[in-house]
Each structure stands twice: as structure tokens, then as C-alpha cells.
């Protein structure tokens, strides 16, 4: 469990840093969810937003479980290394996109458009959202919207080689996207304006790029892990003496 905690924290931070991208993909829907609700009914607006995001995150976790099964199937094969490399390259591409340096990753989103074409009509019928169950179902459907950030994170989660772990990582990632989308739905202009700033996008993009570089298999991971292990062994030896 202790080995999983840093990965869960990384997935959460990845979702938080990618909030600017989520704002572009789902920000309009967040506003539409609450547009017809008077400002004085803030509690009702919040309930709909929370229900929508619970449904969306549930879809991410489901996708993580499904693709995690594929990752588990190749965990002990030569394909596992290739999967990890592809996941790292996609994360680096996502960082370049967030920083505004390269938008080639948007082409990856075309891979999911076929599936989305079948889901979108059902999602559209749920609008306008007037109840919590409808918001929950809409979120569960909208979670399958083609998204380069989600695809990148999915492959990274699958590269861990454990279906349950992949689902938990996608759950943590989805929760990380909450602050941005909930704030947008509640018309928190200051927060959304801050996330749109060039400096914030650059910081988030560079952080995701570094995370992608770290994900690449190589001696850098062995060095850090070995250094940490040596330090731990030295500390244990010191305590024994």
C-alpha cells in the first residue's frame, strides 16, 4: 500500500495540473449545468455539480479497470516495456500541449470519436439537467468524451500492470480534476482566470513533461530508487547501533 500512495498522489496532481485542459473540454457543460438555476440556490447547484463529477470520475475508474486488465495481461511480457514508453511519450506530449508548445496530441483524441458518436445522443437527451440522478448519469456518459489527457493517464495507469491499481489511479486522477470543474460550475471567476494564465499553464505543462520523463524506463529510476534504498538501509543500521 505504501508503494501505491506516491502513485496515487502523482495521479491526483496530474489531474490538478491538467485542469486547464479539462476547462476547455467540459467547462461549457459545467456552466450549462447550472445556468438555469438562480444564484441564490447555491446548494442545489453544488449538488448537481458534485453528482456530475462523481459520474465522470466513475467512468474514468471503469476505463482504468478495463485497460488495466490489458496492462496486467502484458505485465510480464516484452510488450510491458513498450507500453510504458508509449505512456511516457503521451504524458510528455500532454505537457507540451498544456504549455502551449505543441498541439499534436489532439490527433490522439480522434481515436475515441467513434465510440463518442454513439454515446453523445444519449448524453444530449439528459439536458437540461434538473435532478441529481440525471446529473450523475450525464457525468458517467460524459466521462467517455475523447480526451488526450485522459488517454495519456490511462496508458500510464495501465503500464503499472495491475487492473485494480489502474482503476484507483484513474479515480485519483479524476478527483484531481474536481477543483477546476466545480469552481467553473460555481462561476468562480478568480480561480478559472488564474488557471488560464500563461505562467500557470507553463508550470503545469513542464511538471507533466518531467513526470513523463520520469515514467520512461531507464537508469534514472534505478538511481533514485537505489539511492533511497541505500539511505533507508543506512538509517536502519544507525538505529540498530
Short mmCIF file of C-alpha atoms in Angstrom, two decimals:
data_model
loop_
_atom_site.label_atom_id
_atom_site.label_comp_id
_atom_site.label_asym_id
_atom_site.label_seq_id
_atom_site.Cartn_x
_atom_site.Cartn_y
_atom_site.Cartn_z
CA UNK A 1 0.00 0.00 0.00
CA UNK A 2 2.87 2.37 0.82
CA UNK A 3 4.21 1.90 -2.73
CA UNK A 4 0.81 2.86 -4.14
CA UNK A 5 0.46 6.13 -2.22
CA UNK A 6 3.09 8.09 -4.23
CA UNK A 7 1.45 6.89 -7.46
CA UNK A 8 -1.99 7.98 -6.23
CA UNK A 9 -0.57 11.37 -5.27
CA UNK A 10 1.03 11.64 -8.72
CA UNK A 11 -2.27 10.77 -10.43
CA UNK A 12 -4.09 13.40 -8.36
CA UNK A 13 -1.51 16.08 -9.18
CA UNK A 14 -1.69 15.10 -12.85
CA UNK A 15 -5.45 15.70 -12.80
CA UNK A 16 -5.00 19.00 -10.98
CA UNK A 17 -2.32 20.24 -13.39
CA UNK A 18 -4.41 19.19 -16.36
CA UNK A 19 -7.34 21.22 -15.07
CA UNK A 20 -6.82 23.84 -17.76
CA UNK A 21 -7.38 21.23 -20.45
CA UNK A 22 -10.47 19.94 -18.62
CA UNK A 23 -11.73 23.50 -18.53
CA UNK A 24 -11.66 23.61 -22.32
CA UNK A 25 -13.29 20.19 -22.71
CA UNK A 26 -16.00 20.36 -20.03
CA UNK A 27 -16.09 23.99 -18.90
CA UNK A 28 -19.02 24.87 -21.14
CA UNK A 29 -21.02 21.95 -19.84
CA UNK A 30 -20.29 22.97 -16.25
CA UNK A 31 -21.81 26.36 -16.95
CA UNK A 32 -24.79 24.82 -18.76
CA UNK A 33 -25.49 22.53 -15.82
CA UNK A 34 -26.13 25.45 -13.51
CA UNK A 35 -27.18 28.23 -15.91
CA UNK A 36 -30.91 27.81 -15.31
CA UNK A 37 -30.53 27.67 -11.51
CA UNK A 38 -30.85 31.01 -9.67
CA UNK A 39 -27.68 32.15 -7.86
CA UNK A 40 -29.49 32.05 -4.51
CA UNK A 41 -29.95 28.27 -4.91
CA UNK A 42 -26.24 27.65 -4.49
CA UNK A 43 -26.81 24.39 -2.60
CA UNK A 44 -28.74 22.87 -5.48
CA UNK A 45 -26.11 23.96 -7.99
CA UNK A 46 -23.39 22.35 -5.90
CA UNK A 47 -25.34 19.07 -5.61
CA UNK A 48 -25.73 18.82 -9.39
CA UNK A 49 -22.05 19.60 -9.97
CA UNK A 50 -20.91 17.03 -7.40
CA UNK A 51 -23.23 14.38 -8.87
CA UNK A 52 -21.99 15.09 -12.40
CA UNK A 53 -18.35 14.83 -11.35
CA UNK A 54 -18.95 11.63 -9.37
CA UNK A 55 -20.39 10.07 -12.53
CA UNK A 56 -17.47 11.33 -14.62
CA UNK A 57 -14.85 10.00 -12.21
CA UNK A 58 -16.67 6.66 -12.04
CA UNK A 59 -16.26 6.38 -15.82
CA UNK A 60 -12.53 7.14 -15.52
CA UNK A 61 -12.15 4.41 -12.88
CA UNK A 62 -14.11 1.96 -15.04
CA UNK A 63 -11.90 2.74 -18.04
CA UNK A 64 -8.85 2.33 -15.79
CA UNK A 65 -10.06 -1.11 -14.69
CA UNK A 66 -10.72 -2.25 -18.26
CA UNK A 67 -7.44 -1.05 -19.72
CA UNK A 68 -5.67 -2.21 -16.57
CA UNK A 69 -6.73 -5.75 -17.40
CA UNK A 70 -4.91 -5.37 -20.71
CA UNK A 71 -1.89 -3.98 -18.87
CA UNK A 72 -1.97 -6.92 -16.46
CA UNK A 73 -2.06 -9.34 -19.40
CA UNK A 74 1.20 -7.94 -20.81
CA UNK A 75 2.85 -7.11 -17.46
CA UNK A 76 5.36 -9.94 -17.72
CA UNK A 77 5.92 -9.77 -21.46
CA UNK A 78 8.25 -7.66 -23.65
CA UNK A 79 5.22 -5.53 -24.54
CA UNK A 80 5.15 -4.13 -20.99
CA UNK A 81 8.24 -2.01 -21.63
CA UNK A 82 6.76 -0.71 -24.89
CA UNK A 83 3.50 0.19 -23.10
CA UNK A 84 5.41 2.19 -20.50
CA UNK A 85 7.41 4.03 -23.16
CA UNK A 86 4.23 4.93 -25.09
CA UNK A 87 2.58 6.12 -21.85
CA UNK A 88 5.61 8.31 -21.05
CA UNK A 89 5.70 9.81 -24.54
CA UNK A 90 2.00 10.62 -24.36
CA UNK A 91 2.50 12.32 -21.00
CA UNK A 92 5.35 14.38 -22.42
CA UNK A 93 3.13 15.29 -25.38
CA UNK A 94 0.37 16.29 -22.96
CA UNK A 95 2.82 18.54 -21.10
CA UNK A 96 3.83 20.19 -24.37
CA UNK A 97 0.15 20.75 -25.15
CA UNK A 98 -0.62 22.23 -21.72
CA UNK A 99 2.34 24.57 -22.02
CA UNK A 100 1.15 25.67 -25.47
CA UNK A 101 4.25 24.42 -27.27
CA UNK A 102 2.72 21.63 -29.39
CA UNK A 103 -0.86 20.56 -30.09
CA UNK A 104 -0.20 17.29 -31.90
CA UNK A 105 -1.75 15.27 -29.08
CA UNK A 106 -5.21 16.43 -30.12
CA UNK A 107 -4.94 13.97 -33.01
CA UNK A 108 -4.94 11.12 -30.48
CA UNK A 109 -8.40 12.21 -29.37
CA UNK A 110 -9.71 11.16 -32.78
CA UNK A 111 -9.28 7.54 -31.67
CA UNK A 112 -12.27 7.83 -29.34
CA UNK A 113 -14.62 9.74 -31.61
CA UNK A 114 -16.22 6.58 -32.98
CA UNK A 115 -17.33 5.49 -29.52
CA UNK A 116 -18.37 9.04 -28.57
CA UNK A 117 -20.57 9.25 -31.65
CA UNK A 118 -22.75 6.51 -30.14
CA UNK A 119 -22.75 7.94 -26.60
CA UNK A 120 -23.35 11.62 -27.32
CA UNK A 121 -27.03 11.27 -28.36
CA UNK A 122 -27.86 9.67 -25.00
CA UNK A 123 -25.94 12.38 -23.13
CA UNK A 124 -27.74 15.12 -25.05
CA UNK A 125 -31.14 13.75 -24.04
CA UNK A 126 -30.28 14.32 -20.38
CA UNK A 127 -30.01 18.07 -20.92
CA UNK A 128 -31.16 20.26 -19.27
CA UNK A 129 -30.24 18.58 -16.01
CA UNK A 130 -32.88 19.10 -13.32
CA UNK A 131 -32.12 16.30 -10.86
CA UNK A 132 -29.16 14.65 -9.16
CA UNK A 133 -29.70 11.22 -10.85
CA UNK A 134 -29.69 12.87 -14.29
CA UNK A 135 -26.51 14.78 -13.42
CA UNK A 136 -24.91 11.54 -12.21
CA UNK A 137 -25.81 9.71 -15.41
CA UNK A 138 -24.70 12.63 -17.59
CA UNK A 139 -21.32 12.64 -15.88
CA UNK A 140 -20.96 8.89 -16.35
CA UNK A 141 -21.60 9.31 -20.09
CA UNK A 142 -19.53 12.48 -20.49
CA UNK A 143 -16.55 10.71 -18.93
CA UNK A 144 -16.11 8.90 -22.26
CA UNK A 145 -15.59 12.15 -24.18
CA UNK A 146 -12.38 11.82 -26.27
CA UNK A 147 -9.60 13.50 -24.29
CA UNK A 148 -5.84 13.34 -24.83
CA UNK A 149 -5.15 13.96 -21.14
CA UNK A 150 -7.36 11.04 -20.10
CA UNK A 151 -5.85 8.76 -22.74
CA UNK A 152 -2.32 9.64 -21.62
CA UNK A 153 -3.15 8.95 -17.99
CA UNK A 154 -4.97 5.73 -18.88
CA UNK A 155 -1.92 4.29 -20.61
CA UNK A 156 0.30 5.36 -17.71
CA UNK A 157 -2.11 3.68 -15.27
CA UNK A 158 -2.24 0.53 -17.41
CA UNK A 159 1.57 0.38 -17.51
CA UNK A 160 1.53 -0.40 -13.76
CA UNK A 161 0.38 -3.93 -14.68
CA UNK A 162 -2.47 -4.21 -12.15
CA UNK A 163 -6.15 -3.71 -13.03
CA UNK A 164 -7.28 -2.59 -9.56
CA UNK A 165 -4.31 -0.26 -9.23
CA UNK A 166 -5.09 1.24 -12.64
CA UNK A 167 -8.68 1.87 -11.56
CA UNK A 168 -7.53 3.55 -8.32
CA UNK A 169 -5.04 5.73 -10.21
CA UNK A 170 -7.76 6.88 -12.61
CA UNK A 171 -10.02 7.55 -9.63
CA UNK A 172 -7.31 9.72 -8.05
CA UNK A 173 -6.73 11.47 -11.38
CA UNK A 174 -10.45 12.21 -11.74
CA UNK A 175 -10.65 13.62 -8.21
CA UNK A 176 -7.70 15.86 -9.09
CA UNK A 177 -9.74 17.48 -11.85
CA UNK A 178 -12.56 18.38 -9.44
CA UNK A 179 -11.36 21.79 -8.15
CA UNK A 180 -11.27 23.31 -11.63
CA UNK A 181 -14.57 21.96 -12.92
CA UNK A 182 -16.55 22.55 -9.72
CA UNK A 183 -15.16 26.09 -9.47
CA UNK A 184 -16.16 26.69 -13.09
CA UNK A 185 -19.67 25.44 -12.46
CA UNK A 186 -19.98 27.74 -9.45
CA UNK A 187 -18.78 30.67 -11.57
CA UNK A 188 -15.61 31.14 -9.54
CA UNK A 189 -14.09 33.60 -12.00
CA UNK A 190 -10.93 34.22 -10.00
CA UNK A 191 -9.94 30.56 -9.92
CA UNK A 192 -10.72 29.91 -13.57
CA UNK A 193 -8.96 33.12 -14.63
CA UNK A 194 -5.87 32.11 -12.66
CA UNK A 195 -5.80 28.70 -14.36
CA UNK A 196 -5.91 30.36 -17.77
CA UNK A 197 -2.79 32.43 -17.06
CA UNK A 198 0.23 31.70 -19.22
CA UNK A 199 2.52 31.15 -16.23
CA UNK A 200 0.19 28.61 -14.63
CA UNK A 201 -0.17 26.69 -17.90
CA UNK A 202 3.61 26.67 -18.38
CA UNK A 203 4.19 25.41 -14.84
CA UNK A 204 1.61 22.67 -15.25
CA UNK A 205 2.96 21.68 -18.67
CA UNK A 206 6.57 21.48 -17.50
CA UNK A 207 5.56 19.45 -14.46
CA UNK A 208 3.70 16.93 -16.65
CA UNK A 209 6.69 16.75 -19.04
CA UNK A 210 9.00 15.97 -16.11
CA UNK A 211 6.56 13.34 -14.91
CA UNK A 212 6.58 11.80 -18.39
CA UNK A 213 10.40 11.76 -18.43
CA UNK A 214 10.37 10.09 -15.02
CA UNK A 215 7.93 7.45 -16.35
CA UNK A 216 10.35 6.47 -19.14
CA UNK A 217 12.22 3.27 -18.23
CA UNK A 218 15.89 3.95 -17.63
CA UNK A 219 18.79 4.23 -15.18
CA UNK A 220 17.41 7.46 -13.69
CA UNK A 221 14.68 5.50 -11.87
CA UNK A 222 17.11 2.84 -10.64
CA UNK A 223 19.47 5.53 -9.38
CA UNK A 224 16.78 7.36 -7.41
CA UNK A 225 15.23 4.17 -6.06
CA UNK A 226 18.66 2.74 -5.25
CA UNK A 227 19.69 5.99 -3.56
CA UNK A 228 16.52 5.98 -1.48
CA UNK A 229 17.01 2.32 -0.60
CA UNK A 230 20.63 2.91 0.44
CA UNK A 231 19.63 5.85 2.59
CA UNK A 232 16.93 3.78 4.26
CA UNK A 233 19.39 0.94 4.93
CA UNK A 234 21.94 3.36 6.41
CA UNK A 235 19.29 4.85 8.68
CA UNK A 236 18.16 1.40 9.83
CA UNK A 237 21.77 0.37 10.52
CA UNK A 238 22.35 3.57 12.51
CA UNK A 239 19.24 2.95 14.63
CA UNK A 240 20.32 -0.63 15.37
CA UNK A 241 23.70 0.56 16.62
#
